[in-house]
Amino acid sequence: MHASTVQSMPGTPGVMRWVLVATLPGIALMTWHFGWGVLANVLVAGGLAMALEALMLRLRGRAIGATLSDHSALVSGVLLGTALPPFAPWWLLLVGVAAAIVVAKHLYGGLGQNLFNPAMVGYALLLIAFPVPMTQWVAPLGLVGPEALSPLEALRQLAGLGPGLDALSGATPLDAFKHKPEGLMAQEFWAGEPLPPGAQAAWRDVALGWLAGGALLLWRRLIDWRIPLALLGSLTLLSGLLYAGDPSQHGSPAFHLFAGAAIFGACFIATDPVSAAAGRRGRWLYGAAIGVLVVVIRTQGAYPDAIAFAVLLMNFAVPLIDHLLPPRPLGRRQRETSP
């Protein structure tokens, strides 16, 4: 989610503060399962986003203090930081945040003018340009045990001073399933225990954390329930049809929901009021199309997750959706940008 000033919602700073609060369950569970590198990513990406926001405002001759205090840049940095692999090198975060804040936000005119979700622009650029470090997710390390890294070691890894995590890295469930040997049935693949112990449970717990955060935003009426419901519903329906047709080659609906970033994308990314469709009917179509694209890209494309690409493709389609399914005129009822 990014930022917008909507009549029925609190001001932008208040909305952004609630979004930051809503990310805490997901960030906490990611940190618990994958180590201090998650928190390091979030803090560094958030700090870089604020610094680049201030720089761009200065270059554009805009007031810095008032705009920084709306927290929109911080939210973009935090969301991007959570999407990157733990212990990612500092330069990867810098490139991604620069793409999000400088290119996707300020080159389009600043807050409220961006066509694309800034965090996903940064993530997609990194995934295409630097596929190797972007796919080096660590296996679940936890914060305790012999393999756990201290906060100081996490910062050393971020700065590129650590010995490397090759021995501790492992594929995500979606990545492992996507690249399973050709002809190997799903049942045989999972029977071979292709993932580190606890990996599937860790990703499920993280997804539940994002779901809890999304529930908070829904309770506060800060996001439109139609978008996550349509997204997760279409993803579940299409993946269920594929699974029913050939369970030996396709993942179950539960696998698609809890093994990757589907719930994170549904609650925090697709619901960005600036880059999402404006009308209620348009939001149903917008969310459902993202869910379909996620399944199509996961099953037929080259990338194992696909939330970023699905959201960006539908961001591009939003002007057409708003033209075909426009919101109600302001004079008839309150503008349809509220949940």
Short mmCIF file of C-alpha atoms in Angstrom, two decimals:
data_model
loop_
_atom_site.label_atom_id
_atom_site.label_comp_id
_atom_site.label_asym_id
_atom_site.label_seq_id
_atom_site.Cartn_x
_atom_site.Cartn_y
_atom_site.Cartn_z
CA MET A 1 0.00 0.00 0.00
CA HIS A 2 1.24 3.51 -0.72
CA ALA A 3 -0.56 6.77 0.05
CA SER A 4 -3.66 8.72 -0.82
CA THR A 5 -5.79 11.36 0.85
CA VAL A 6 -9.34 10.04 0.81
CA GLN A 7 -12.33 11.81 2.25
CA SER A 8 -13.56 8.95 4.41
CA MET A 9 -10.08 7.98 5.61
CA PRO A 10 -7.69 9.66 8.09
CA GLY A 11 -4.95 11.85 6.68
CA THR A 12 -1.97 10.32 4.89
CA PRO A 13 0.35 10.32 7.94
CA GLY A 14 -2.25 8.50 10.02
CA VAL A 15 -2.89 5.94 7.29
CA MET A 16 0.82 5.31 6.82
CA ARG A 17 1.39 4.85 10.55
CA TRP A 18 -1.31 2.20 10.64
CA VAL A 19 0.23 0.46 7.63
CA LEU A 20 3.59 0.37 9.41
CA VAL A 21 1.92 -1.08 12.50
CA ALA A 22 0.18 -3.69 10.34
CA THR A 23 3.52 -4.90 8.94
CA LEU A 24 4.84 -5.74 12.40
CA PRO A 25 3.38 -9.29 12.72
CA GLY A 26 4.79 -10.33 9.34
CA ILE A 27 8.18 -8.70 9.99
CA ALA A 28 8.38 -10.25 13.46
CA LEU A 29 7.65 -13.75 12.17
CA MET A 30 10.06 -13.35 9.26
CA THR A 31 12.77 -12.25 11.69
CA TRP A 32 12.02 -15.14 14.03
CA HIS A 33 12.28 -17.72 11.25
CA PHE A 34 14.93 -16.22 8.94
CA GLY A 35 17.12 -14.26 11.32
CA TRP A 36 18.18 -10.69 12.00
CA GLY A 37 18.87 -10.07 8.31
CA VAL A 38 15.15 -9.44 7.81
CA LEU A 39 15.12 -6.62 10.34
CA ALA A 40 18.38 -5.24 8.92
CA ASN A 41 16.81 -5.12 5.45
CA VAL A 42 13.75 -3.29 6.75
CA LEU A 43 15.71 -0.71 8.73
CA VAL A 44 18.25 -0.01 5.98
CA ALA A 45 15.66 0.10 3.17
CA GLY A 46 13.43 2.38 5.25
CA GLY A 47 16.34 4.71 6.01
CA LEU A 48 17.45 4.80 2.37
CA ALA A 49 13.90 5.57 1.27
CA MET A 50 13.67 8.54 3.63
CA ALA A 51 17.08 9.84 2.54
CA LEU A 52 16.30 9.58 -1.17
CA GLU A 53 12.88 11.15 -0.61
CA ALA A 54 14.55 14.13 1.07
CA LEU A 55 17.10 14.39 -1.75
CA MET A 56 14.44 14.36 -4.47
CA LEU A 57 12.32 16.91 -2.63
CA ARG A 58 15.36 19.18 -2.32
CA LEU A 59 16.16 18.82 -6.03
CA ARG A 60 12.53 19.58 -6.92
CA GLY A 61 12.39 22.60 -4.63
CA ARG A 62 9.68 21.12 -2.43
CA ALA A 63 9.27 21.35 1.33
CA ILE A 64 11.10 18.45 2.93
CA GLY A 65 9.79 18.28 6.47
CA ALA A 66 6.07 18.21 5.74
CA THR A 67 6.40 15.62 3.00
CA LEU A 68 8.74 13.32 4.92
CA SER A 69 6.36 13.39 7.87
CA ASP A 70 3.63 11.69 5.80
CA HIS A 71 5.67 8.44 6.09
CA SER A 72 4.82 7.31 2.55
CA ALA A 73 8.48 6.90 1.57
CA LEU A 74 9.15 4.96 4.76
CA VAL A 75 6.27 2.60 3.97
CA SER A 76 7.63 1.96 0.47
CA GLY A 77 11.07 1.23 1.89
CA VAL A 78 9.73 -1.10 4.57
CA LEU A 79 7.60 -3.06 2.09
CA LEU A 80 10.52 -3.42 -0.30
CA GLY A 81 12.85 -4.42 2.53
CA THR A 82 10.53 -7.23 3.62
CA ALA A 83 10.36 -8.55 0.05
CA LEU A 84 14.13 -8.88 -0.37
CA PRO A 85 16.13 -11.94 0.73
CA PRO A 86 17.52 -11.65 4.26
CA PHE A 87 21.17 -10.55 4.42
CA ALA A 88 20.94 -9.00 0.94
CA PRO A 89 23.99 -6.80 0.15
CA TRP A 90 23.62 -3.07 0.81
CA TRP A 91 23.97 -2.12 -2.84
CA LEU A 92 20.98 -4.31 -3.76
CA LEU A 93 18.83 -2.40 -1.31
CA LEU A 94 20.14 0.92 -2.60
CA VAL A 95 19.35 0.09 -6.24
CA GLY A 96 15.88 -1.18 -5.37
CA VAL A 97 14.97 1.77 -3.17
CA ALA A 98 16.30 4.23 -5.76
CA ALA A 99 14.10 2.63 -8.41
CA ALA A 100 11.09 2.83 -6.08
CA ILE A 101 11.51 6.39 -4.79
CA VAL A 102 13.35 8.20 -7.58
CA VAL A 103 11.92 6.49 -10.67
CA ALA A 104 8.51 5.06 -9.74
CA LYS A 105 7.48 7.91 -7.44
CA HIS A 106 9.19 11.24 -8.14
CA LEU A 107 9.68 10.92 -11.88
CA TYR A 108 5.90 10.51 -12.08
CA GLY A 109 5.28 13.65 -10.05
CA GLY A 110 5.51 12.50 -6.45
CA LEU A 111 2.96 11.37 -3.92
CA GLY A 112 -0.36 10.35 -5.44
CA GLN A 113 0.83 10.64 -9.05
CA ASN A 114 2.57 7.29 -9.54
CA LEU A 115 1.04 4.87 -12.01
CA PHE A 116 2.90 1.86 -10.60
CA ASN A 117 3.38 0.62 -7.07
CA PRO A 118 6.85 1.96 -6.10
CA ALA A 119 7.95 -0.98 -3.96
CA MET A 120 7.08 -3.48 -6.69
CA VAL A 121 8.90 -1.43 -9.34
CA GLY A 122 12.04 -1.68 -7.23
CA TYR A 123 11.53 -5.38 -6.57
CA ALA A 124 10.84 -6.27 -10.22
CA LEU A 125 13.90 -4.35 -11.40
CA LEU A 126 16.12 -6.20 -8.95
CA LEU A 127 14.66 -9.58 -9.85
CA ILE A 128 15.29 -9.03 -13.56
CA ALA A 129 18.69 -7.36 -13.27
CA PHE A 130 20.18 -9.34 -10.37
CA PRO A 131 18.50 -12.77 -10.32
CA VAL A 132 21.27 -14.55 -8.41
CA PRO A 133 21.31 -12.47 -5.18
CA MET A 134 17.54 -12.09 -5.39
CA THR A 135 17.05 -15.87 -5.21
CA GLN A 136 19.56 -16.52 -2.39
CA TRP A 137 17.06 -16.86 0.43
CA VAL A 138 18.51 -18.34 3.58
CA ALA A 139 17.03 -21.48 5.02
CA PRO A 140 15.04 -20.92 8.23
CA LEU A 141 17.74 -20.00 10.78
CA GLY A 142 15.68 -18.69 13.64
CA LEU A 143 16.99 -16.41 16.36
CA VAL A 144 18.21 -19.29 18.53
CA GLY A 145 20.29 -22.38 17.87
CA PRO A 146 23.78 -23.10 16.54
CA GLU A 147 23.16 -21.60 13.09
CA ALA A 148 21.57 -18.36 14.28
CA LEU A 149 23.41 -15.15 13.38
CA SER A 150 23.70 -12.25 15.81
CA PRO A 151 22.51 -8.73 14.90
CA LEU A 152 26.16 -7.69 14.45
CA GLU A 153 26.77 -10.59 12.07
CA ALA A 154 23.64 -9.61 10.13
CA LEU A 155 24.98 -6.07 9.68
CA ARG A 156 28.37 -7.44 8.58
CA GLN A 157 26.61 -9.53 5.93
CA LEU A 158 24.66 -6.49 4.77
CA ALA A 159 27.88 -4.50 4.44
CA GLY A 160 29.54 -7.30 2.47
CA LEU A 161 32.07 -8.05 5.22
CA GLY A 162 30.75 -11.47 6.20
CA PRO A 163 31.96 -14.83 4.91
CA GLY A 164 28.80 -15.41 2.85
CA LEU A 165 25.73 -17.51 3.44
CA ASP A 166 26.00 -20.03 0.63
CA ALA A 167 26.11 -22.91 3.08
CA LEU A 168 22.96 -21.64 4.81
CA SER A 169 20.93 -20.65 1.75
CA GLY A 170 18.09 -22.72 0.40
CA ALA A 171 15.30 -22.53 -2.14
CA THR A 172 11.89 -21.22 -1.19
CA PRO A 173 9.01 -23.71 -1.47
CA LEU A 174 7.74 -22.03 -4.65
CA ASP A 175 11.21 -21.98 -6.19
CA ALA A 176 11.90 -25.61 -5.32
CA PHE A 177 8.56 -26.77 -6.73
CA LYS A 178 8.96 -24.63 -9.85
CA HIS A 179 12.32 -26.17 -10.70
CA LYS A 180 11.61 -29.75 -9.76
CA PRO A 181 13.03 -32.34 -12.23
CA GLU A 182 10.95 -32.68 -15.38
CA GLY A 183 8.58 -35.62 -15.25
CA LEU A 184 8.79 -35.94 -11.46
CA MET A 185 5.32 -36.07 -9.94
CA ALA A 186 4.45 -33.71 -7.14
CA GLN A 187 3.94 -36.54 -4.66
CA GLU A 188 7.39 -37.95 -5.41
CA PHE A 189 8.94 -34.49 -5.19
CA TRP A 190 7.56 -33.74 -1.73
CA ALA A 191 8.34 -37.27 -0.52
CA GLY A 192 12.00 -36.54 -1.26
CA GLU A 193 12.05 -33.74 1.35
CA PRO A 194 13.48 -31.11 -1.02
CA LEU A 195 13.37 -28.26 1.51
CA PRO A 196 15.30 -27.61 4.72
CA PRO A 197 13.49 -28.72 7.88
CA GLY A 198 10.80 -26.26 8.91
CA ALA A 199 10.83 -24.29 5.64
CA GLN A 200 7.19 -24.84 4.73
CA ALA A 201 6.03 -24.13 8.29
CA ALA A 202 8.12 -20.94 8.35
CA TRP A 203 6.56 -19.58 5.15
CA ARG A 204 3.09 -20.52 6.38
CA ASP A 205 3.65 -18.66 9.65
CA VAL A 206 4.90 -15.57 7.80
CA ALA A 207 1.84 -15.63 5.55
CA LEU A 208 -0.39 -15.77 8.62
CA GLY A 209 1.48 -12.77 10.01
CA TRP A 210 0.72 -10.77 6.86
CA LEU A 211 -2.89 -11.94 7.08
CA ALA A 212 -3.12 -10.61 10.63
CA GLY A 213 -1.76 -7.27 9.45
CA GLY A 214 -4.24 -7.21 6.59
CA ALA A 215 -7.08 -7.91 9.02
CA LEU A 216 -5.99 -4.90 11.06
CA LEU A 217 -6.08 -2.67 7.98
CA LEU A 218 -9.53 -4.01 7.09
CA TRP A 219 -10.76 -3.41 10.63
CA ARG A 220 -9.50 0.17 10.44
CA ARG A 221 -11.18 0.50 7.01
CA LEU A 222 -7.89 1.58 5.43
CA ILE A 223 -8.01 -0.87 2.52
CA ASP A 224 -10.89 -2.01 0.34
CA TRP A 225 -11.82 -5.61 1.18
CA ARG A 226 -12.86 -6.26 -2.43
CA ILE A 227 -9.29 -6.30 -3.74
CA PRO A 228 -7.77 -8.92 -1.38
CA LEU A 229 -10.93 -11.03 -1.51
CA ALA A 230 -11.00 -11.00 -5.31
CA LEU A 231 -7.25 -11.64 -5.56
CA LEU A 232 -7.10 -14.52 -3.11
CA GLY A 233 -10.41 -15.91 -4.36
CA SER A 234 -9.38 -16.06 -8.02
CA LEU A 235 -5.97 -17.46 -7.06
CA THR A 236 -7.62 -20.18 -4.97
CA LEU A 237 -10.19 -21.00 -7.65
CA LEU A 238 -7.75 -21.25 -10.57
CA SER A 239 -5.07 -23.12 -8.62
CA GLY A 240 -7.79 -25.45 -7.32
CA LEU A 241 -9.00 -26.21 -10.84
CA LEU A 242 -5.46 -26.95 -11.99
CA TYR A 243 -4.81 -29.12 -8.95
CA ALA A 244 -8.04 -31.04 -9.43
CA GLY A 245 -7.16 -31.59 -13.08
CA ASP A 246 -3.61 -32.84 -12.48
CA PRO A 247 -2.49 -33.05 -8.83
CA SER A 248 0.72 -34.76 -9.93
CA GLN A 249 2.02 -31.57 -11.56
CA HIS A 250 0.33 -28.67 -9.77
CA GLY A 251 0.45 -27.33 -6.24
CA SER A 252 -2.65 -27.24 -4.10
CA PRO A 253 -4.56 -23.99 -3.42
CA ALA A 254 -3.17 -23.97 0.13
CA PHE A 255 0.35 -24.22 -1.28
CA HIS A 256 -0.22 -21.23 -3.55
CA LEU A 257 -1.75 -19.20 -0.72
CA PHE A 258 0.80 -19.88 2.01
CA ALA A 259 4.09 -20.74 0.27
CA GLY A 260 4.89 -17.30 -1.13
CA ALA A 261 3.88 -13.65 -1.13
CA ALA A 262 0.24 -14.01 -2.18
CA ILE A 263 -1.25 -12.82 1.12
CA PHE A 264 1.41 -10.11 1.52
CA GLY A 265 0.61 -8.86 -1.98
CA ALA A 266 -3.14 -9.04 -1.46
CA CYS A 267 -3.11 -7.05 1.78
CA PHE A 268 -0.23 -4.59 1.37
CA ILE A 269 0.60 -4.20 -2.33
CA ALA A 270 -2.49 -4.61 -4.50
CA THR A 271 -4.52 -2.40 -2.15
CA ASP A 272 -2.39 0.70 -2.81
CA PRO A 273 -5.15 3.28 -3.43
CA VAL A 274 -3.00 5.33 -5.82
CA SER A 275 -2.15 2.58 -8.30
CA ALA A 276 -5.27 0.40 -7.86
CA ALA A 277 -8.58 0.74 -9.66
CA ALA A 278 -10.87 3.48 -8.31
CA GLY A 279 -14.40 2.05 -8.64
CA ARG A 280 -15.89 -0.81 -6.68
CA ARG A 281 -16.63 -2.92 -9.77
CA GLY A 282 -13.22 -2.09 -11.13
CA ARG A 283 -11.58 -3.27 -7.93
CA TRP A 284 -13.26 -6.66 -8.21
CA LEU A 285 -11.83 -7.02 -11.71
CA TYR A 286 -8.45 -5.61 -10.72
CA GLY A 287 -7.99 -7.98 -7.77
CA ALA A 288 -9.30 -11.04 -9.61
CA ALA A 289 -7.00 -10.41 -12.56
CA ILE A 290 -3.97 -10.18 -10.30
CA GLY A 291 -4.83 -13.53 -8.73
CA VAL A 292 -5.20 -15.16 -12.14
CA LEU A 293 -1.93 -13.67 -13.37
CA VAL A 294 -0.10 -14.94 -10.29
CA VAL A 295 -1.18 -18.52 -10.97
CA VAL A 296 -0.49 -18.26 -14.70
CA ILE A 297 3.02 -16.88 -14.18
CA ARG A 298 3.79 -19.37 -11.42
CA THR A 299 2.72 -22.34 -13.53
CA GLN A 300 3.68 -21.21 -17.03
CA GLY A 301 6.27 -18.46 -16.59
CA ALA A 302 9.90 -18.35 -15.54
CA TYR A 303 9.42 -16.82 -12.08
CA PRO A 304 8.26 -18.89 -9.10
CA ASP A 305 6.21 -16.26 -7.25
CA ALA A 306 4.99 -13.47 -9.59
CA ILE A 307 3.14 -11.11 -7.24
CA ALA A 308 5.26 -8.14 -8.34
CA PHE A 309 4.77 -8.76 -12.05
CA ALA A 310 1.04 -9.43 -11.68
CA VAL A 311 0.49 -6.21 -9.71
CA LEU A 312 2.55 -4.10 -12.13
CA LEU A 313 0.72 -5.50 -15.16
CA MET A 314 -2.62 -4.63 -13.60
CA ASN A 315 -1.34 -1.19 -12.53
CA PHE A 316 -0.73 -0.63 -16.23
CA ALA A 317 -4.32 -1.71 -16.97
CA VAL A 318 -5.93 0.51 -14.31
CA PRO A 319 -6.69 3.47 -16.65
CA LEU A 320 -8.60 1.10 -18.95
CA ILE A 321 -10.42 -0.49 -16.01
CA ASP A 322 -11.41 2.93 -14.66
CA HIS A 323 -12.66 3.89 -18.11
CA LEU A 324 -14.75 0.74 -18.53
CA LEU A 325 -15.89 0.49 -14.90
CA PRO A 326 -15.70 4.06 -13.55
CA PRO A 327 -16.46 4.97 -9.93
CA ARG A 328 -19.78 6.60 -9.17
CA PRO A 329 -19.86 10.39 -9.60
CA LEU A 330 -19.16 12.38 -6.47
CA GLY A 331 -22.65 13.84 -6.48
CA ARG A 332 -24.43 10.51 -6.18
CA ARG A 333 -22.66 9.20 -3.10
CA GLN A 334 -19.33 9.49 -1.40
CA ARG A 335 -16.51 8.87 -3.85
CA GLU A 336 -15.80 5.18 -4.26
CA THR A 337 -12.26 5.30 -3.01
CA SER A 338 -13.28 4.20 0.47
CA PRO A 339 -13.76 0.54 1.44
#
